[in-house]
Coordinates of C-alpha atoms in Angstrom, one line a residue:
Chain A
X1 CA -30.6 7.8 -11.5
X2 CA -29.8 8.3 -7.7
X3 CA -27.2 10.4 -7.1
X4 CA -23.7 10.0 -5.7
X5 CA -23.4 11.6 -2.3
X6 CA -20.5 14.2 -2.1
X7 CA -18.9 13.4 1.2
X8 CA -17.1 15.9 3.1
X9 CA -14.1 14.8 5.0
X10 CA -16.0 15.3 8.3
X11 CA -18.4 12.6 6.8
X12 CA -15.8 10.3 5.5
X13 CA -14.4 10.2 9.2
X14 CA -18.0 9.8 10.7
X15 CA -17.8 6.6 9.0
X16 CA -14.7 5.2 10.8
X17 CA -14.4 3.4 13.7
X18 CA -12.1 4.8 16.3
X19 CA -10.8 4.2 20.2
X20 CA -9.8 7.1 21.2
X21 CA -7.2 7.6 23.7
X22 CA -6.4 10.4 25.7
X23 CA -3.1 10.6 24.8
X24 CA -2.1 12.8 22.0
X25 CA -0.1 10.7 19.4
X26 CA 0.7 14.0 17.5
X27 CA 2.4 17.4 18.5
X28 CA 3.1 20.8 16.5
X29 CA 5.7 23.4 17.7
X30 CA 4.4 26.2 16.3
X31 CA 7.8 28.0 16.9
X32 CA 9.0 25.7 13.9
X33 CA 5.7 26.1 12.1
X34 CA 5.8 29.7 12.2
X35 CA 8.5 30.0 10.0
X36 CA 7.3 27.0 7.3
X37 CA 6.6 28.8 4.3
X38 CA 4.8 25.7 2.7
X39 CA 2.7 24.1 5.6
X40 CA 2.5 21.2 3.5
X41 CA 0.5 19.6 6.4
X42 CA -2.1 21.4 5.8
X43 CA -3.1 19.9 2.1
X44 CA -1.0 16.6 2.4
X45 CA -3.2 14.7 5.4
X46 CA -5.6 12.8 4.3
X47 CA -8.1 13.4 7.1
X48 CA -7.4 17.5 6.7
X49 CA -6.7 16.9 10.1
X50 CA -4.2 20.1 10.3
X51 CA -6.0 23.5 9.8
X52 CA -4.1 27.3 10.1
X53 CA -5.7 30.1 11.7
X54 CA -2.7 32.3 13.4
X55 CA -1.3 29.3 14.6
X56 CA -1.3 25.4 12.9
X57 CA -4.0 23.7 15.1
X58 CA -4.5 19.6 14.3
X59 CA -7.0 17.1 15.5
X60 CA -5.2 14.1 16.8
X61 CA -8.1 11.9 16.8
X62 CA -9.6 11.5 13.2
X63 CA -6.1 10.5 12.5
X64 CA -5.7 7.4 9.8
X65 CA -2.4 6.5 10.6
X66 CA -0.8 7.0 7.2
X67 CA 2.0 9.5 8.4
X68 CA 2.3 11.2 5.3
X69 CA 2.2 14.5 7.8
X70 CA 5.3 13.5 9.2
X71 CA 7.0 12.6 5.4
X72 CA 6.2 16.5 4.0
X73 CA 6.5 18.0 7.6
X74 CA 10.1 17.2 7.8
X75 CA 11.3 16.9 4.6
X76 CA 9.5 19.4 2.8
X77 CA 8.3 21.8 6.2
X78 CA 9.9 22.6 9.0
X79 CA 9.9 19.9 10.9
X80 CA 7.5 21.2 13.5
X81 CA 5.2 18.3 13.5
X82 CA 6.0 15.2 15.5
X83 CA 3.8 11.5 15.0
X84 CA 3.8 8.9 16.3
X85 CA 1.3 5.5 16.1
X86 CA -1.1 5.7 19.0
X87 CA -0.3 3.4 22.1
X88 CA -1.2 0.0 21.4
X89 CA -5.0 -0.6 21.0
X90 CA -5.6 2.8 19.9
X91 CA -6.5 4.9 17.4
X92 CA -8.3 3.9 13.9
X93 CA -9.6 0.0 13.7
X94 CA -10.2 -0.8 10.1
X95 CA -12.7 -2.9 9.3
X96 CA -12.2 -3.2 5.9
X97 CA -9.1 -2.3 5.3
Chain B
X1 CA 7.9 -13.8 30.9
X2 CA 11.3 -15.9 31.2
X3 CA 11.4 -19.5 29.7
X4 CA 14.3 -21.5 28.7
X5 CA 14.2 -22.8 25.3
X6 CA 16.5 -25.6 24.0
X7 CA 18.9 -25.4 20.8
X8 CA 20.4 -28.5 20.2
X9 CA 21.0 -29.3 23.5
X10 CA 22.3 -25.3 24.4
X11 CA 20.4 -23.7 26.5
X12 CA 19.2 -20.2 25.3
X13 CA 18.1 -17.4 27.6
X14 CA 15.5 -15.6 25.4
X15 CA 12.2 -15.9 25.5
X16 CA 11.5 -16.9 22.3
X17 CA 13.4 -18.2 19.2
X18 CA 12.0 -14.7 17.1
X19 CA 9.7 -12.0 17.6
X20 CA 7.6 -11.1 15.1
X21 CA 6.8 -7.2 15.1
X22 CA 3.7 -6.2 12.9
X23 CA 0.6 -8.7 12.0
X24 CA 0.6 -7.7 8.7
X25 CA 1.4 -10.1 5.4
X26 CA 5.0 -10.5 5.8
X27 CA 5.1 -10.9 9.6
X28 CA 2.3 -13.1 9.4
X29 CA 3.4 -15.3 6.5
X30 CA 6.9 -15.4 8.6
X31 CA 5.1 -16.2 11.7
X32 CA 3.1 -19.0 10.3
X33 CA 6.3 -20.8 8.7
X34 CA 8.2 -20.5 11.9
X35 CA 5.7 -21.6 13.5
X36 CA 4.9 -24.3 11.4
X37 CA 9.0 -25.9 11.2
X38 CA 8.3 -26.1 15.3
X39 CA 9.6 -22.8 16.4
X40 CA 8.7 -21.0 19.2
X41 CA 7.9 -17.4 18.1
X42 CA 5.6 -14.5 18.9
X43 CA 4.0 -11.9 16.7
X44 CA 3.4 -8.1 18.2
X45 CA 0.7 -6.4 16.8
X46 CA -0.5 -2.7 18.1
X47 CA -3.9 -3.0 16.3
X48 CA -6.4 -4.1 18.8
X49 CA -6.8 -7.4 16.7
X50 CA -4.5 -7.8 13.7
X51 CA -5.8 -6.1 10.6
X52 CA -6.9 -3.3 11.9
X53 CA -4.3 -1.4 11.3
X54 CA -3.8 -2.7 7.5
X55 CA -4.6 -1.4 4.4
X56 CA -4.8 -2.7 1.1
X57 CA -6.2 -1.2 -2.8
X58 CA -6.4 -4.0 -3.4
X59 CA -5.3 -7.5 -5.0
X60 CA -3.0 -9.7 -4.4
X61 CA -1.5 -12.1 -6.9
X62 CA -1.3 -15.2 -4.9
X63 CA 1.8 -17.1 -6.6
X64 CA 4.1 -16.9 -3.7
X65 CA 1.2 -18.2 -1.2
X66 CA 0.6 -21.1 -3.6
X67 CA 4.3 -21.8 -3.4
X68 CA 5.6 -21.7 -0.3
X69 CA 1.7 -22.5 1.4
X70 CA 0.0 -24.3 -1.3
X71 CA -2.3 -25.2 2.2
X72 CA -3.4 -22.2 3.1
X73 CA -5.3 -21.3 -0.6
X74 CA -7.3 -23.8 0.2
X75 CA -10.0 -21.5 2.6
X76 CA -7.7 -18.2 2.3
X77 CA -10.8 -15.6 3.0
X78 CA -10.7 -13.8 -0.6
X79 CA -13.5 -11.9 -2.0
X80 CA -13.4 -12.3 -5.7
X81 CA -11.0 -13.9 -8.1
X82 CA -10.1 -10.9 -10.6
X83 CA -11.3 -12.4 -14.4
X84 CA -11.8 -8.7 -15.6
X85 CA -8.5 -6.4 -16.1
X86 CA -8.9 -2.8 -17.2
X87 CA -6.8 -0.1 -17.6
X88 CA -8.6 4.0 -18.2
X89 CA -7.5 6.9 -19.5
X90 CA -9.6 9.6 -17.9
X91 CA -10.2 12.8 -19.0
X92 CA -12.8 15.3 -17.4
X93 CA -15.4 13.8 -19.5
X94 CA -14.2 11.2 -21.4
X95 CA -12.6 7.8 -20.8
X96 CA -10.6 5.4 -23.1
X97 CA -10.8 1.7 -21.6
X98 CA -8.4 -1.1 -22.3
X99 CA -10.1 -4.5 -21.2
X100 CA -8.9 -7.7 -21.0
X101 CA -11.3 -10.8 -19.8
X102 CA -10.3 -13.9 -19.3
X103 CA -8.2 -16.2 -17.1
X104 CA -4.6 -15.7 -16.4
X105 CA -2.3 -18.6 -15.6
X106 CA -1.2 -16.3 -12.2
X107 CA -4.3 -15.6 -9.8
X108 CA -5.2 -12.3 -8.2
X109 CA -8.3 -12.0 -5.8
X110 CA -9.3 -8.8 -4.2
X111 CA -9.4 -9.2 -0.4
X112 CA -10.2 -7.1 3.0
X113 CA -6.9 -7.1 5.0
X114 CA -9.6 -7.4 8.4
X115 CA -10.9 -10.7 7.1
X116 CA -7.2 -11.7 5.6
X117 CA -5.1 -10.7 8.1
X118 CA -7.3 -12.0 10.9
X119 CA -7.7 -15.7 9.4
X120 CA -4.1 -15.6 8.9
X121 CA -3.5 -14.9 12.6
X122 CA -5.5 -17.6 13.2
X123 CA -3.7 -20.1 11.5
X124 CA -0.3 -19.0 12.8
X125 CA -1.9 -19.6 16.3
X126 CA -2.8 -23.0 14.8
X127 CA 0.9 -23.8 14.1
X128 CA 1.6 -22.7 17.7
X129 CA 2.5 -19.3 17.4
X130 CA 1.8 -16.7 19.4
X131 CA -0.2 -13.3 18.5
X132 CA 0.0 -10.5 20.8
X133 CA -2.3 -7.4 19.7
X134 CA -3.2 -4.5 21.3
X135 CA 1.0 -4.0 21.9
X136 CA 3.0 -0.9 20.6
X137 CA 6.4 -1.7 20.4
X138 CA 8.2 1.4 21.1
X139 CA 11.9 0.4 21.5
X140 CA 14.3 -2.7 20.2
X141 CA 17.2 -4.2 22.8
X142 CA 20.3 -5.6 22.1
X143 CA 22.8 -7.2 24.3
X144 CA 25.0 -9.4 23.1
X145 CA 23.5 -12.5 21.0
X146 CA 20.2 -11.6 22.2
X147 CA 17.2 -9.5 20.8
X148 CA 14.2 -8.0 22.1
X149 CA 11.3 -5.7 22.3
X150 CA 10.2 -3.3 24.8
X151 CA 6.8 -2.3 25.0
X152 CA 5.6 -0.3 27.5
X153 CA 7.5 -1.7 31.1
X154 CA 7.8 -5.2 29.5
X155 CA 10.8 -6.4 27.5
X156 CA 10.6 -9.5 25.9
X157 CA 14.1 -11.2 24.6
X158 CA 14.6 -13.5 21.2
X159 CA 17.3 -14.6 19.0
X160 CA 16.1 -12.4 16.1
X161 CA 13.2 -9.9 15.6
X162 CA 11.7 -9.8 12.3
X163 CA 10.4 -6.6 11.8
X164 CA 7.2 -6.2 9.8
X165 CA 5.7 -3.0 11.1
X166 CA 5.2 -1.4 7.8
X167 CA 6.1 1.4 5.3
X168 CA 6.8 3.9 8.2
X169 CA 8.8 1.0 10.0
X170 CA 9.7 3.3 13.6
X171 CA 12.0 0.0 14.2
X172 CA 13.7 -0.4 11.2
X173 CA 14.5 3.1 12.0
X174 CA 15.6 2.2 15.3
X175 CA 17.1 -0.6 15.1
X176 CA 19.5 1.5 12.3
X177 CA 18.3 -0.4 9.1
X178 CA 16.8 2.6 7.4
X179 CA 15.6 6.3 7.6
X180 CA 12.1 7.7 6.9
X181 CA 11.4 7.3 2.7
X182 CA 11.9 10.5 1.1
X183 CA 8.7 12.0 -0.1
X184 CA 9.5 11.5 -3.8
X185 CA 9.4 7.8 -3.2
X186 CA 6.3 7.3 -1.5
X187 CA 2.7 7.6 -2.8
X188 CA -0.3 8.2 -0.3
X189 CA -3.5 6.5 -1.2
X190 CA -7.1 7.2 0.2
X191 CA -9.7 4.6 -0.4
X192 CA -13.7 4.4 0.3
X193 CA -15.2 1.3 0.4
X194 CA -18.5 1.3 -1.3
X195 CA -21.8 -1.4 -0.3
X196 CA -23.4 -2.4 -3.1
X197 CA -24.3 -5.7 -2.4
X198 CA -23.6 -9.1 -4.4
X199 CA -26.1 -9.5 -7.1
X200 CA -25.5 -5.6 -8.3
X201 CA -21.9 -6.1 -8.3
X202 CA -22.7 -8.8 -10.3
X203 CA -24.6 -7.2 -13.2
X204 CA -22.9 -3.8 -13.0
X205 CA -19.7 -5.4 -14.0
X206 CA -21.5 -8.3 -15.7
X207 CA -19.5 -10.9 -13.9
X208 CA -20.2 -13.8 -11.8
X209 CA -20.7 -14.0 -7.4
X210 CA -16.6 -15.5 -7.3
X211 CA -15.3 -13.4 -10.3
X212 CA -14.4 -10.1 -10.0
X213 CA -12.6 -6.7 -11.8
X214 CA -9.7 -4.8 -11.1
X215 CA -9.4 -1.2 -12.7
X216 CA -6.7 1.0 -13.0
X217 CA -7.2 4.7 -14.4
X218 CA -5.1 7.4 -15.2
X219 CA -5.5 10.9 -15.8
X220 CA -7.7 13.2 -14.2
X221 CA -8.2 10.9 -11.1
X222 CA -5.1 12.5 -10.0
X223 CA -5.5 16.2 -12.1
X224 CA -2.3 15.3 -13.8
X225 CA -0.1 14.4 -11.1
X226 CA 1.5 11.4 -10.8
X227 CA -0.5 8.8 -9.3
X228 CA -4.1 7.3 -10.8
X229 CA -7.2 5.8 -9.7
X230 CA -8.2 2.4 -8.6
X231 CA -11.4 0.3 -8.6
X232 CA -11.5 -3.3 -7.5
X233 CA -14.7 -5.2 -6.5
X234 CA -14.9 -7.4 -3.3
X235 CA -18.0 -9.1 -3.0
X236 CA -20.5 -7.2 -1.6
X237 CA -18.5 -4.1 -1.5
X238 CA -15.9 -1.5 -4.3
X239 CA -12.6 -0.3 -3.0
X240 CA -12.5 2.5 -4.9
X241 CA -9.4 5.2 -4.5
X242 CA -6.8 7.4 -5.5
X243 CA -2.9 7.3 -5.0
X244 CA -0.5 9.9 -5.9
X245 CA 3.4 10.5 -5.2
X246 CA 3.8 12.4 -1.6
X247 CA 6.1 15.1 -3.0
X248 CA 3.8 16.0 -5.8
X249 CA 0.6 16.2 -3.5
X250 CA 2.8 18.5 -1.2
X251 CA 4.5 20.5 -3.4
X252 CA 1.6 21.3 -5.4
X253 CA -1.6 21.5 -2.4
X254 CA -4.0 18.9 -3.7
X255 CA -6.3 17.2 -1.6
X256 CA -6.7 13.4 -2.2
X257 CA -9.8 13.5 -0.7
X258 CA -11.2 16.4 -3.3
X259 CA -9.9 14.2 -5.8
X260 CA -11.7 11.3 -4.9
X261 CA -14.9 13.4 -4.4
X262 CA -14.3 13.8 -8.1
X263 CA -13.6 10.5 -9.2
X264 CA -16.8 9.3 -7.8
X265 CA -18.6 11.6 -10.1
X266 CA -16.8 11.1 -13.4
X267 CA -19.1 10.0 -15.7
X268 CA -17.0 6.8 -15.9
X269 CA -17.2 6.1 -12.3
X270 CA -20.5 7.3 -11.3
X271 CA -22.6 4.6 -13.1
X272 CA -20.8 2.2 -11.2
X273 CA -21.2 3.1 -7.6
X274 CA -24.2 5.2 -7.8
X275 CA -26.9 4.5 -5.1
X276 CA -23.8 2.6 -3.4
X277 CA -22.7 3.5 0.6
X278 CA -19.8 4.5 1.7
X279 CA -18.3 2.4 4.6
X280 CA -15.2 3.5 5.6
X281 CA -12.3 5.8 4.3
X282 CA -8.9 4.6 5.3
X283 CA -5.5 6.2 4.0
X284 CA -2.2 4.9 3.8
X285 CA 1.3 5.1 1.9
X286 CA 3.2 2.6 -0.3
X287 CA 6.6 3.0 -0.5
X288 CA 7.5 3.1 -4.8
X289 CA 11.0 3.8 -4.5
X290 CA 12.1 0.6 -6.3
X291 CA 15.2 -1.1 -5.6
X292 CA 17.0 2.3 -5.4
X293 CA 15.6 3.2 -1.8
X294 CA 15.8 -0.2 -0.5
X295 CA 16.9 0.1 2.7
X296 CA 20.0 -2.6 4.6
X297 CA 17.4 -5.6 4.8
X298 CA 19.5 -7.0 7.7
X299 CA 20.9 -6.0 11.1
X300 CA 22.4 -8.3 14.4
X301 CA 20.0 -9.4 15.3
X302 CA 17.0 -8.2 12.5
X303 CA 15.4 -9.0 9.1
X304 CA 13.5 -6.2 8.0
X305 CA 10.8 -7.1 5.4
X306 CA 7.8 -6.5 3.4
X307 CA 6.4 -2.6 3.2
X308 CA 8.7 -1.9 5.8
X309 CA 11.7 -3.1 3.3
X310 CA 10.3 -0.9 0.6
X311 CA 9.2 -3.8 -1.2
X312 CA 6.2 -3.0 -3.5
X313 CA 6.4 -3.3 -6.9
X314 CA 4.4 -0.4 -9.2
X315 CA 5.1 -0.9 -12.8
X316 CA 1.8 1.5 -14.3
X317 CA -0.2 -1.2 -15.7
X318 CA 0.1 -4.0 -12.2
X319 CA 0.9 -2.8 -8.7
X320 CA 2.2 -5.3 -6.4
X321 CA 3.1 -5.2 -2.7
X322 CA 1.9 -8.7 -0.6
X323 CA 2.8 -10.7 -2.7
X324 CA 6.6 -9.0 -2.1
X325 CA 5.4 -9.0 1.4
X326 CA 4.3 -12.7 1.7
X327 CA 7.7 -13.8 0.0
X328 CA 9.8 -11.2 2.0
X329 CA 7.9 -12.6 5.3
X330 CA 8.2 -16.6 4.4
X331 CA 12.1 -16.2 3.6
X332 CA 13.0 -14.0 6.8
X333 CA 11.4 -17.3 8.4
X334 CA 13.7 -19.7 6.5
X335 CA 16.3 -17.6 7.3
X336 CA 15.5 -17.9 10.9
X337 CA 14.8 -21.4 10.6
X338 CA 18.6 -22.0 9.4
X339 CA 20.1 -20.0 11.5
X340 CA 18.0 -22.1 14.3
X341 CA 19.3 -25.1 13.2
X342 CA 22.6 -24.4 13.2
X343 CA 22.4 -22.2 16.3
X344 CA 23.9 -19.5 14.8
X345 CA 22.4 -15.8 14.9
X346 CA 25.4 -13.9 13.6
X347 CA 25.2 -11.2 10.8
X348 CA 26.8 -13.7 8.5
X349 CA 24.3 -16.1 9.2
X350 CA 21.1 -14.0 9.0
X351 CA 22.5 -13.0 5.5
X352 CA 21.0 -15.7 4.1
X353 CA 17.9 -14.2 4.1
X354 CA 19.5 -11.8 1.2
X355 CA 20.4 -14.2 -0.7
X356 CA 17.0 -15.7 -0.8
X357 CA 15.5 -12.6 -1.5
X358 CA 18.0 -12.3 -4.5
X359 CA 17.6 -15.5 -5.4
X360 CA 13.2 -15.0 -5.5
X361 CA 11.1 -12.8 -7.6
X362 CA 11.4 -9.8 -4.7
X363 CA 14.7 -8.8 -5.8
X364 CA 15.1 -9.8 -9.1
X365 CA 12.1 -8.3 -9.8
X366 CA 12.7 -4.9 -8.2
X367 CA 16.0 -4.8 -10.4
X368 CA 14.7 -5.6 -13.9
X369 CA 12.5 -2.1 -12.9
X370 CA 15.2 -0.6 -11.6
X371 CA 14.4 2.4 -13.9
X372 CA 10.6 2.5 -14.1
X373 CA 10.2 4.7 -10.7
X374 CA 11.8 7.6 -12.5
X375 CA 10.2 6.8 -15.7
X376 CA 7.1 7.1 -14.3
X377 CA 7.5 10.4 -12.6
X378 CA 7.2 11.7 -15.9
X379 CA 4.2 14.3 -15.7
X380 CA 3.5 13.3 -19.4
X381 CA 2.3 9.8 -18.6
X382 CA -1.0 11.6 -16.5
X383 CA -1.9 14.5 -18.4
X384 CA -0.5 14.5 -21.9
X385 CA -0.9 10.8 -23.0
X386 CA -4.6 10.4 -21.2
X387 CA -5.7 13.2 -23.5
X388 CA -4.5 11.9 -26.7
X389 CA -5.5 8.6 -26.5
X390 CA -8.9 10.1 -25.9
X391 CA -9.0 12.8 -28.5
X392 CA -7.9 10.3 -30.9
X393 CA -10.1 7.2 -29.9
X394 CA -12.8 10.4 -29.8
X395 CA -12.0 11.4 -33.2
X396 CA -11.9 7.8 -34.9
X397 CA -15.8 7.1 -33.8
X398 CA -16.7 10.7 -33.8
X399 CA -19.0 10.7 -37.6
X400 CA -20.4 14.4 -38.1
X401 CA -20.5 13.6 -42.1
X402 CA -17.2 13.5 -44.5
X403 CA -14.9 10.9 -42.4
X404 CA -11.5 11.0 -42.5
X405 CA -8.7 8.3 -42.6
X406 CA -7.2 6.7 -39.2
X407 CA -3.9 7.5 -40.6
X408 CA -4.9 11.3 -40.5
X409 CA -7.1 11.4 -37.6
X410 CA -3.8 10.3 -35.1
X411 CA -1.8 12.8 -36.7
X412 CA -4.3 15.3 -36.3
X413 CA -4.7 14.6 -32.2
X414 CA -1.1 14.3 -31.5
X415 CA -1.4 17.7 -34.0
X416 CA -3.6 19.2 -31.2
X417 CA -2.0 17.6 -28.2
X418 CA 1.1 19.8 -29.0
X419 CA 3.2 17.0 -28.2
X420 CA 6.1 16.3 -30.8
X421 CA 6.3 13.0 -32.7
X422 CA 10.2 12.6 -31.0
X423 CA 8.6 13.4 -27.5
X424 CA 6.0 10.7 -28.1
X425 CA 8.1 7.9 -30.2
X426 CA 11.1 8.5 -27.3
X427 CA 8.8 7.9 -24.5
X428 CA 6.6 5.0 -26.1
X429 CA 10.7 3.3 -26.9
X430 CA 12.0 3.9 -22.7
X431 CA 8.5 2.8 -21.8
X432 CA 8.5 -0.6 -23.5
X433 CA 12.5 -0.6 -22.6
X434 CA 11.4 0.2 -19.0
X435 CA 7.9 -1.5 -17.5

């Protein structure tokens, strides 16, 4: 029996189709972060997109739009993360869907 | 982009009759019946062709297309009509299957929102609509008994914007109709979808090319949490995914995509998408509030509909969401279609568009579950109850010798699923009160 591949998230994301734009459609203030005990950034994104080492760092571009960052960020966090959908034309293209 | 439009011999100054914002289900279904009673109407979509941006488990149960736009089912891009319904309770290693096969009087097909919401596009385009993608809206206007959108340094004016731009809806927000979802309403799904080609599809699920299955599973998909699995087949491809409530997930640091890692190697799953490739992983959140955290539905000068209006429908067993949308979009277009007519854009006016939606499945629907979105926060339903139903089914086929009586074999699991017979009878009563 062939196996199933295990697929890390980097994978997963190689498999997307992206434009990416230059423009960051995500910001953290890490003054706010600092204090968040929970980070729930960190586990909530789909696309582990958020990582902490001394400070939260986040990769804007492997983003899948879902904004489930922003839901726990400011509800649950400190409201340090700000999202946004990318400018028009930007960002993740489905082609499935 | 100024042009004057006639209302029954008025002259308007906006530049359309509505703007649609968001090319997904709803604002396309609305789109296409403005467009098709003669209206002059544009849809904005940010995706770089519409789709894109969309994202679906998923079925749809195609009753409200088939009633508003019995035309359009005719060569609607579906993949497979769902003749296979299955519900799982998952444990690590075990699963308990409920399977019914067979045709339902109400049709579901699995679809891919690029194909659907791209041939839908088209036909709205058809009618004489407009479809604008590739445009963010980022801000609404409002002056006097005019409407509009601003996108970057253009602003285009209508009577009425319908917006459609989905369950994080920035406009609904800004144009005062609603706030963010709290996080214990919303669920956040991740999806892969799988190639497997046709004929295997075919034999792994021993159905035919246009026939297809939808599965639902419960349990250790989600490690407990409220939420589940999901498997539907397309027709060359399996959407296969998780979904669990945003509050839970946050609170408690899973990672969906771990999970589905897992799920792909349960020994339920794996048989059925091994030697498959993955083609894409997509995420996205379904608002599950119920009618509870419906938002105000309308504002001078705005509908507010499909996910965007919280309207998705998740009862355990069916999940439901275009359908809602479809409806939502079609009577946001008769309501704009009235008020057209009678060349009146007031508040009072666009309120008909509520009492359609009362008067249709979307609201009446969403009420007779009022209670089901609390019910099924119950950590019970995803843990507990997947284990006993599999100890138990376990137990009843399990022969090591001396066999013992059904009867004593289900009190013996709910015996070792510590659960009491009040817990059990109370919740099995609510439940069948509830869904």
């Amino acid at each position: 029996m062939r196996d199933v591949k295990r697929l890390s998230i980097q994978d997963r994301l190689g498999l997307n189709v992206f434009e990416l734009d230059k423009e960051a459609h995500i910001t953290v203030d890490n003054e706010l972060c600092r204090d968040c005990q929970l980070k729930p950034c960190l586990h909530s994104c789909p696309a582990k997109l958020y990582e902490f080492e001394e400070e939260v760092h986040f990769n804007y571009e492997g983003c899948l739009e879902c904004g489930t960052c922003f839901i726990v960020c400011h509800q649950m966090g400190n409201k340090g993360v700000n999202w946004s959908y990318p400018r028009g034309g930007f960002g993740v293209y489905y082609r499935y869907g | 982009m100024v042009c004057f439009i006639c209302f029954q011999g008025l002259i308007s100054l906006a530049d359309f009759d509505a703007i649609v914002v968001g090319a997904g289900i709803a604002g396309l279904s609305s789109g296409y019946v403005m467009a098709s009673a003669g209206l002059n109407i544009l849809v904005v979509e940010r995706g770089k062709v519409p789709g894109s941006k969309n994202v679906t488990g998923g079925r749809i149960y195609t009753h409200a297309i088939e009633k508003f736009t019995p035309e359009l089912m005719e060569d609607l891009p579906f993949e497979r009509e769902i003749v296979k319904e299955r519900i799982s309770f998952l444990t690590d290693e075990s699963a308990t299957t409920l399977e019914f096969s067979g045709k339902t009087e109400g049709r579901s097909y699995t679809v891919i929102r690029e194909k659907l919401d791209g041939w839908l596009a088209g036909k709205v385009e058809e009618k004489g609509g407009i479809v604008a993608s590739g445009v963010r809206v980022d801000d609404l206007i409002r002056e006097e008994d005019t409407t509009g959108i601003c996108a970057g340094d253009d602003e285009i004016t209508a009577r009425a914007v319908i917006i459609a731009d989905g369950v994080n809806s920035p406009l609904g927000k800004k144009a005062g109709l609603r706030d963010d979802f709290k996080a214990e309403e919303l669920a956040v799904g991740v999806k892969e979808v799988i190639k497997l080609g046709e004929e295997e599809i075919n034999r792994r699920f021993q159905v035919d090319s246009k026939e297809g299955v939808a599965n639902l599973m419960v349990g250790s998909p989600t490690d407990g949490l409220p939420g589940g699995g999901f498997l539907y087949t397309n027709l060359e491809t399996i959407s296969l995914g998780i979904v669990a409530n945003v509050k839970e997930i946050a609170s408690h640091g899973s990672d969906l995509d771990e999970l589905l890692s897992g799920l792909k190697e349960h020994p339920y799953v794996r048989p059925l998408i091994n030697g498959g490739t993955t083609v894409e992983y997509s995420a996205h959140m379904i608002p599950e509030g119920g009618i509870r955290a419906i938002p105000k539905l309308v504002g001078e000068g705005y509908l507010l509909t499909g996910d965007a209006a919280g309207f998705c429908l998740n009862t355990g067993f069916t999940v439901r969401g275009m359908d809602f949308a479809f409806a939502s979009g079609v009577l946001a277009a008769q309501t704009i279609i009235k008020c057209s007519e009678k060349n009146d854009f007031s508040l009072k006016s666009l309120a008909l568009y509520e009492q359609l939606l009362e008067s249709e499945f979307v609201l009446k629907d969403l009420r007779k579950f009022e209670k089901a979105p609390i019910f099924l926060s119950s950590s019970r339903i995803y843990s507990l109850y997947p284990d006993l139903v599999n100890v138990m089914v376990k137990k009843i086929f399990d022969i090591k010798g001396e066999q013992e009586t059904l009867c004593k074999q289900i009190r013996e699991a709910i015996k070792e699923a510590d659960v009491s017979t009040f817990t059990l009878m109370k919740d099995l009563w609510k439940g069948s009160r509830i869904l």
